[in-house]
PDB file of C-alpha atoms in Angstrom:
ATOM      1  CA  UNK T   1     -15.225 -23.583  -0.458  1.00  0.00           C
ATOM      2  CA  UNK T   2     -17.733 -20.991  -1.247  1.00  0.00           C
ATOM      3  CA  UNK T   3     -17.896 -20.615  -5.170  1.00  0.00           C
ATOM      4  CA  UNK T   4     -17.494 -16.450  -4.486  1.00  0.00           C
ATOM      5  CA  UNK T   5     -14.322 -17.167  -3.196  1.00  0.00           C
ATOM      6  CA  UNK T   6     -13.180 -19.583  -5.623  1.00  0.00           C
ATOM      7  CA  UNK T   7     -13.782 -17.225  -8.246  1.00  0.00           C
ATOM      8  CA  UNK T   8     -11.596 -14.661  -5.745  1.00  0.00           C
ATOM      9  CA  UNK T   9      -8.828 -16.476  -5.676  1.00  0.00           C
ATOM     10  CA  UNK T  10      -8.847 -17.743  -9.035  1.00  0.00           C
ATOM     11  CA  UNK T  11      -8.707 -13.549 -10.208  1.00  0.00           C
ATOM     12  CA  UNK T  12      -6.216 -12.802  -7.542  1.00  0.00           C
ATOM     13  CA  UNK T  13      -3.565 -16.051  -9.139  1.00  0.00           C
ATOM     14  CA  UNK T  14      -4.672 -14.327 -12.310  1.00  0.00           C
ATOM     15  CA  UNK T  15      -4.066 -10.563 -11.014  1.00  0.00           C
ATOM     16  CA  UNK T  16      -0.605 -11.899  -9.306  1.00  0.00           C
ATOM     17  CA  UNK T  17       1.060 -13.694 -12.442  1.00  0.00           C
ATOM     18  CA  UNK T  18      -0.091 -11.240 -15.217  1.00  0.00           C
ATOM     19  CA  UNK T  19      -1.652  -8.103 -14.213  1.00  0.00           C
ATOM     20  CA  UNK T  20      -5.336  -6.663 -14.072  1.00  0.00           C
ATOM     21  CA  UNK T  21      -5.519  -6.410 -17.740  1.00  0.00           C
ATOM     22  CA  UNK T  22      -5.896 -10.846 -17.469  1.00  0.00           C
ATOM     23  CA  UNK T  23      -8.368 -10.037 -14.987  1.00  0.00           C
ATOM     24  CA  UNK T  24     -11.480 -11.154 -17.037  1.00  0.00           C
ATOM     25  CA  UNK T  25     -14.817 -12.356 -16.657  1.00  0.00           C
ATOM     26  CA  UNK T  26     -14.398 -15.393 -19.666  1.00  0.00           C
ATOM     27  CA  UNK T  27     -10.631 -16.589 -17.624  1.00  0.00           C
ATOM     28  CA  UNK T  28     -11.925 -16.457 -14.236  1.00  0.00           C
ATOM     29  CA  UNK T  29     -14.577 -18.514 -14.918  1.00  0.00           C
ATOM     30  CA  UNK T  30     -12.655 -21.043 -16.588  1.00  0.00           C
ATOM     31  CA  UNK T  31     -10.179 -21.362 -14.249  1.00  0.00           C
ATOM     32  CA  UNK T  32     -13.320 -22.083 -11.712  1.00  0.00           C
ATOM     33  CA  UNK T  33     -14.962 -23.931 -14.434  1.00  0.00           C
ATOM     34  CA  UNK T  34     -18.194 -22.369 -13.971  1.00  0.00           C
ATOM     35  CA  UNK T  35     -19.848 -20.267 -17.120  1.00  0.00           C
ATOM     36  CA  UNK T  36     -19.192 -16.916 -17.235  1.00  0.00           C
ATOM     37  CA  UNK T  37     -23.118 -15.649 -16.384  1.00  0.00           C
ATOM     38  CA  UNK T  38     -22.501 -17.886 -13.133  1.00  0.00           C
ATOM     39  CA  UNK T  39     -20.036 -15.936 -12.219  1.00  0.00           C
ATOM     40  CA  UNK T  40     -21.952 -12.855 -12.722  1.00  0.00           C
ATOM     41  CA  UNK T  41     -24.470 -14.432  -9.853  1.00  0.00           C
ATOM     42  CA  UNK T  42     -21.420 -13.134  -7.672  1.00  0.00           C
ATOM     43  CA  UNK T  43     -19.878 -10.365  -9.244  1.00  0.00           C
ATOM     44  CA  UNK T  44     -22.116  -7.969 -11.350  1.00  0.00           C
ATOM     45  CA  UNK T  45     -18.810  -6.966 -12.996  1.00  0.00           C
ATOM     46  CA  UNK T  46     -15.168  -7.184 -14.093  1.00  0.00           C
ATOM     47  CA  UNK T  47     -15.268  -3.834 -12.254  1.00  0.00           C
ATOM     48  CA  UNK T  48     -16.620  -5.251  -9.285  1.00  0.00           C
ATOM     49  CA  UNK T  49     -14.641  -8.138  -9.206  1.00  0.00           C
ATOM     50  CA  UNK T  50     -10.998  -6.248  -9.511  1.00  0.00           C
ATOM     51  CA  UNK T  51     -12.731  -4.001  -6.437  1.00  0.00           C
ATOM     52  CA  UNK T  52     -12.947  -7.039  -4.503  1.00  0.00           C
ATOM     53  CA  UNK T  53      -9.529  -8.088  -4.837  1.00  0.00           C
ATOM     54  CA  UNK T  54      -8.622  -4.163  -4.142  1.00  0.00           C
ATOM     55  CA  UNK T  55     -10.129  -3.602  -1.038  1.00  0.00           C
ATOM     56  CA  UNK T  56      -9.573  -7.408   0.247  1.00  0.00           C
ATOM     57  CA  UNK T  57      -5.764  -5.988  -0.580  1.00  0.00           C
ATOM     58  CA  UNK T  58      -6.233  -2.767   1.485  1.00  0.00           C
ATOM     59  CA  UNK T  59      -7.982  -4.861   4.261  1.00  0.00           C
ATOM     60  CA  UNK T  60      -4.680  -6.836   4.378  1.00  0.00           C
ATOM     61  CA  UNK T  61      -2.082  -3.818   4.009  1.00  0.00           C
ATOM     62  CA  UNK T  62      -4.218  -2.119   6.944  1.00  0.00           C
ATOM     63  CA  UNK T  63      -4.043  -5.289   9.074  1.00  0.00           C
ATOM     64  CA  UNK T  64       0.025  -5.191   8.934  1.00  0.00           C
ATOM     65  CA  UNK T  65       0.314  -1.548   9.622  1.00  0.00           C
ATOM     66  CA  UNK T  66      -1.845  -1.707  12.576  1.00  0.00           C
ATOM     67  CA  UNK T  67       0.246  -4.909  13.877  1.00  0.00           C
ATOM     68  CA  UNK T  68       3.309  -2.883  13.104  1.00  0.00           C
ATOM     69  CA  UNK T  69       2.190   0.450  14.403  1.00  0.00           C
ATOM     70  CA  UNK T  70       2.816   0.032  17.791  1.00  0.00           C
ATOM     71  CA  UNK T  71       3.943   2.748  20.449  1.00  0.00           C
ATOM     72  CA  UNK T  72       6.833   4.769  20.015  1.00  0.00           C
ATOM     73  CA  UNK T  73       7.382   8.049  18.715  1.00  0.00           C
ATOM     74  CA  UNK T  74       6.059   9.397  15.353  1.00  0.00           C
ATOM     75  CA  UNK T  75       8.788   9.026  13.428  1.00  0.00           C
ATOM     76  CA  UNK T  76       9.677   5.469  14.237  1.00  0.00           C
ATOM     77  CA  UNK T  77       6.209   4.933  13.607  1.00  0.00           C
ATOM     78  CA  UNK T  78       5.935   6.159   9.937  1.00  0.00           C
ATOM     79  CA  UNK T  79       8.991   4.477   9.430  1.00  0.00           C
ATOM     80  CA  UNK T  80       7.477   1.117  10.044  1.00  0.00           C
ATOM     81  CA  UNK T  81       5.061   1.358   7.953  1.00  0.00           C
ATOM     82  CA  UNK T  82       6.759   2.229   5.466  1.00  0.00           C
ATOM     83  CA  UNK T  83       8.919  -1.030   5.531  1.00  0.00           C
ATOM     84  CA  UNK T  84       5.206  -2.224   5.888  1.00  0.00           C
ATOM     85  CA  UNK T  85       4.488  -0.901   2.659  1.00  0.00           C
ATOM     86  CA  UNK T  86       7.777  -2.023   1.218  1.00  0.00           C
ATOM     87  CA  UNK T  87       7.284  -5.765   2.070  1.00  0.00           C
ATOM     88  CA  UNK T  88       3.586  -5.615   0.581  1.00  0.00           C
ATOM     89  CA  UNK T  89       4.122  -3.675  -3.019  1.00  0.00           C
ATOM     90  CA  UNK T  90       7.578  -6.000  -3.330  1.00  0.00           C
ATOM     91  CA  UNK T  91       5.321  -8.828  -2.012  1.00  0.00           C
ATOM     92  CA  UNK T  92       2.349  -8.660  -4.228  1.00  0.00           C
ATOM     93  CA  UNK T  93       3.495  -5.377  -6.858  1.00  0.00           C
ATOM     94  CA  UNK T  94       0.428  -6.593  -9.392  1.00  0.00           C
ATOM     95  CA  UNK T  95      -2.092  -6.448  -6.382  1.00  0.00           C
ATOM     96  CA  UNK T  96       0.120  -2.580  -4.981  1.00  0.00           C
ATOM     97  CA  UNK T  97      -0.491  -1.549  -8.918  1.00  0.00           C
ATOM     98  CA  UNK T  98      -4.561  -2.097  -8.779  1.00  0.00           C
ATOM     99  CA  UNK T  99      -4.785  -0.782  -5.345  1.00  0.00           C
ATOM    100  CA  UNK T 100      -3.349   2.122  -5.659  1.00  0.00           C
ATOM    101  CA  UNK T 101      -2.393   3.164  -9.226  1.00  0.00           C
ATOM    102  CA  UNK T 102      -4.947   1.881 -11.364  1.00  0.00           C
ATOM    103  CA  UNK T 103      -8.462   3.816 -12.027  1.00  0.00           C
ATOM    104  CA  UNK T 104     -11.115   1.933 -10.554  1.00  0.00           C
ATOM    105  CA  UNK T 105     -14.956   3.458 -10.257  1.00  0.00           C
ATOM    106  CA  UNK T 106     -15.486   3.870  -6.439  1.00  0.00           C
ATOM    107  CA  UNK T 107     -11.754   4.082  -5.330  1.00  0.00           C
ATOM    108  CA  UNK T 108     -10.659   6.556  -2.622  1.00  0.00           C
ATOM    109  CA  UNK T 109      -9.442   9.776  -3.539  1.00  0.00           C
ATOM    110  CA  UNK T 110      -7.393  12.907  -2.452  1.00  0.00           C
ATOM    111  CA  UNK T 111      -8.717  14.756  -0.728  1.00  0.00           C
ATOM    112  CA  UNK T 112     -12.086  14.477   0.238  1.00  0.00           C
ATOM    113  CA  UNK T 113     -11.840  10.336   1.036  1.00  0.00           C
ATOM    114  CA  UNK T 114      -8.639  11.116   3.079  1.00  0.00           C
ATOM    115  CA  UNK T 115      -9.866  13.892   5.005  1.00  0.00           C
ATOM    116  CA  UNK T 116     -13.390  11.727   6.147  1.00  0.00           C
ATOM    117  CA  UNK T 117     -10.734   9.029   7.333  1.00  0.00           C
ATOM    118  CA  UNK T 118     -11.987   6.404   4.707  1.00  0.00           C
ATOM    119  CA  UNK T 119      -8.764   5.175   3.522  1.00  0.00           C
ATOM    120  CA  UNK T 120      -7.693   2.263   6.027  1.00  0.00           C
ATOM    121  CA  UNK T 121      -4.141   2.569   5.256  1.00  0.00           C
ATOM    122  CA  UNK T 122      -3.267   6.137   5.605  1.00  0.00           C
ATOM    123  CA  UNK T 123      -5.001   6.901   8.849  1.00  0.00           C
ATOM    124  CA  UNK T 124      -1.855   5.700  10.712  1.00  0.00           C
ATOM    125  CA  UNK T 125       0.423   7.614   8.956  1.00  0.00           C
ATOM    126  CA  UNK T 126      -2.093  10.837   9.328  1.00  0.00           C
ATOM    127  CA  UNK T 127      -2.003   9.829  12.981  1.00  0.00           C
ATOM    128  CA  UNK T 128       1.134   9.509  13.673  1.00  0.00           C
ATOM    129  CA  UNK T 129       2.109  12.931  11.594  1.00  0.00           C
ATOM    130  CA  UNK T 130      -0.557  14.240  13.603  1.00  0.00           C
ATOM    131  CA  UNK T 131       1.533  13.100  17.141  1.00  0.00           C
ATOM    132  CA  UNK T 132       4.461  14.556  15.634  1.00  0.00           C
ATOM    133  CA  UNK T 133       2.835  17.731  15.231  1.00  0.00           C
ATOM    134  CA  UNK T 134       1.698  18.168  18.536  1.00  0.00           C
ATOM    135  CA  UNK T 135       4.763  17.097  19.526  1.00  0.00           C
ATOM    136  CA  UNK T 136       6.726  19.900  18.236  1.00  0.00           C
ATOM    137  CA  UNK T 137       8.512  16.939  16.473  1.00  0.00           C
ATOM    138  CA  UNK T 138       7.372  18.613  12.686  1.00  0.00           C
ATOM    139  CA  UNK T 139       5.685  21.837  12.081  1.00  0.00           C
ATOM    140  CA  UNK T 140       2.817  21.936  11.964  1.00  0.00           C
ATOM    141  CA  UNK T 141       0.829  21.772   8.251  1.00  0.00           C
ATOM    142  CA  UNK T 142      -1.773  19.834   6.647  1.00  0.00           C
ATOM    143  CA  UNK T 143      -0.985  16.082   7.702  1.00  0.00           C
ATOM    144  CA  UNK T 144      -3.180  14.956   5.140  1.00  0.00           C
ATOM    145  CA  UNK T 145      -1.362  16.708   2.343  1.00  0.00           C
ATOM    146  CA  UNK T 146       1.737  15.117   3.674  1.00  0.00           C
ATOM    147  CA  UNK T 147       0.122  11.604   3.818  1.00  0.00           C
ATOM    148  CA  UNK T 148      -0.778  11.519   0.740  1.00  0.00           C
ATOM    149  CA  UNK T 149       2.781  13.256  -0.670  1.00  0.00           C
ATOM    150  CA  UNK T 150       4.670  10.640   1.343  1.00  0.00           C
ATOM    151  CA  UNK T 151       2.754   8.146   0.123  1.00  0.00           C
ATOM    152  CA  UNK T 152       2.709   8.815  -3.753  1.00  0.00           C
ATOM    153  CA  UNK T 153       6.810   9.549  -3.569  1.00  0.00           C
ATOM    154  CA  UNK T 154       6.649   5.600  -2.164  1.00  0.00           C
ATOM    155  CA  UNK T 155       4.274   4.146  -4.635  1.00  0.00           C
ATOM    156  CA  UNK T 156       6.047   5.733  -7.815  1.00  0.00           C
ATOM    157  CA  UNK T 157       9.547   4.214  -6.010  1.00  0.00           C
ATOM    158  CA  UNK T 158       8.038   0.791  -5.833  1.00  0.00           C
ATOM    159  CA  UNK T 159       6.523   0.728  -9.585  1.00  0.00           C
ATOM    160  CA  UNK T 160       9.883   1.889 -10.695  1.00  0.00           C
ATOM    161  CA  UNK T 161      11.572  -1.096  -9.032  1.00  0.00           C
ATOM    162  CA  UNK T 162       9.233  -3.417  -9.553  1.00  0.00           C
ATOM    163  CA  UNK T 163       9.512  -2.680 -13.461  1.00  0.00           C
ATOM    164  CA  UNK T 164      13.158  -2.425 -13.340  1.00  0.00           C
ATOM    165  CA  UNK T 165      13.741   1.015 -13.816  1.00  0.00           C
ATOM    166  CA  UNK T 166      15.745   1.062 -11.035  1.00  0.00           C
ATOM    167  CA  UNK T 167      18.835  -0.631 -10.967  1.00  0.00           C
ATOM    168  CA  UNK T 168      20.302  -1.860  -7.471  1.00  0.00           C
ATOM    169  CA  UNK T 169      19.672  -4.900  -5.005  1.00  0.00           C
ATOM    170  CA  UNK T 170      16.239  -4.914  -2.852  1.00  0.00           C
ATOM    171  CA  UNK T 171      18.245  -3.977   0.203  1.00  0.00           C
ATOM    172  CA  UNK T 172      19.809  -0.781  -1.239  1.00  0.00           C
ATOM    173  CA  UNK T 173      16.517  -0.085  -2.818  1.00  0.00           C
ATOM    174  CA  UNK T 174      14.669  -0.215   0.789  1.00  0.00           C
ATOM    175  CA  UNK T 175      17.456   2.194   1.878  1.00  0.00           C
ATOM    176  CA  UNK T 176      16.727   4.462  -1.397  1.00  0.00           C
ATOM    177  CA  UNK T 177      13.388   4.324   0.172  1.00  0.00           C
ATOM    178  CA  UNK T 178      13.986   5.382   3.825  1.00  0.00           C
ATOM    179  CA  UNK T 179      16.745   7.785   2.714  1.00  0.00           C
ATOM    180  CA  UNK T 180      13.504   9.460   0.440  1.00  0.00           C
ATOM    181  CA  UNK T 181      11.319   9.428   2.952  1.00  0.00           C
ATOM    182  CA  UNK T 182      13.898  10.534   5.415  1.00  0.00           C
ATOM    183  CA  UNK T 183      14.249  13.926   3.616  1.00  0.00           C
ATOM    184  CA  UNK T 184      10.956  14.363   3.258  1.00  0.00           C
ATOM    185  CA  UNK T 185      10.506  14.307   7.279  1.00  0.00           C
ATOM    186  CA  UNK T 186      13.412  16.563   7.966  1.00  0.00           C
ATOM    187  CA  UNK T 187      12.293  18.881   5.367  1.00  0.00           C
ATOM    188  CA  UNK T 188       9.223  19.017   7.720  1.00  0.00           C
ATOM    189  CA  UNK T 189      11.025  19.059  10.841  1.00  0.00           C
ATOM    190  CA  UNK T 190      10.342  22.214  13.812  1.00  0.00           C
TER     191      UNK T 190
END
């Protein structure tokens, strides 16, 4: 195996069972048992390192929402992916945390990064609020506003279950969830 992705996979076990914050240059590269200027051949930074394992994250996230956004109407749509996005921050919540809640140089932002289409996970959501729209399904307003409403109501739900200030079962937590994003929808209803 490539040494560039030993060293991945070595932060990402690192980033899974403690956090970013044990994300570092000296523990990576003992756990791949390389010095830590080696692994500076590979990654010119912590920075660049926890980047990696962000956008190899979104890569995956966008992967499952595409192979769950399949035809149907716009609302069924959005509400697979967010089950999508349920499974992956209850999945991996360390690697949800870094990708979407924790300042990084060069990540995405509202609104300009949204609006140019360069965020890989909420271009189906935009798309299928879009569809609704022009289907007289919601009124119409700014779908990327929405999209990125929608999704920060979702990511603040997840870190609060994930660090147990919420206090019910995973199953009545997901319905929490779609009953959340539920009223959000209807509140945009025609």
């Amino acid at each position: 195996m490539p040494t560039a992705e030993r060293i991945r996979r070595a932060a990402q076990k690192l980033l899974d069972r403690e956090g970013a914050e044990a994300v570092t240059m000296r523990r990576v590269a003992k756990a791949v048992n390389i010095t830590p200027m080696a692994l500076y051949r590979h990654f010119a930074d912590r920075e660049g390192l926890l980047n990696a394992l962000a956008d190899a994250g979104f890569d995956e996230l966008a992967a499952r929402v595409a192979k769950a956004h399949a035809a149907g109407n716009p609302e069924d749509q959005l509400m697979r992916n967010l089950d999508v996005f349920l499974d992956f921050g209850l999945q991996k919540p360390r690697l949800f945390e870094l990708m979407f809640l924790k300042r990084r140089q060069g990540a995405r932002q509202f609104p300009a990064d949204f609006r140019a289409g360069r965020s890989p996970t909420a271009n189906f959501s935009a798309a299928a609020l879009q569809a609704g729209m022009e289907q007289g399904i919601f009124r119409r307003d700014d779908v990327w506003e929405i999209t990125f409403e929608t999704g920060a109501l979702l990511q603040a739900l997840v870190m609060l279950y994930v660090y147990g200030r919420v206090g019910m079962p995973e199953r009545e937590f997901r319905d929490l969830c779609h009953r959340a994003i539920g009223r959000y929808l209807n509140g945009i209803r025609q």
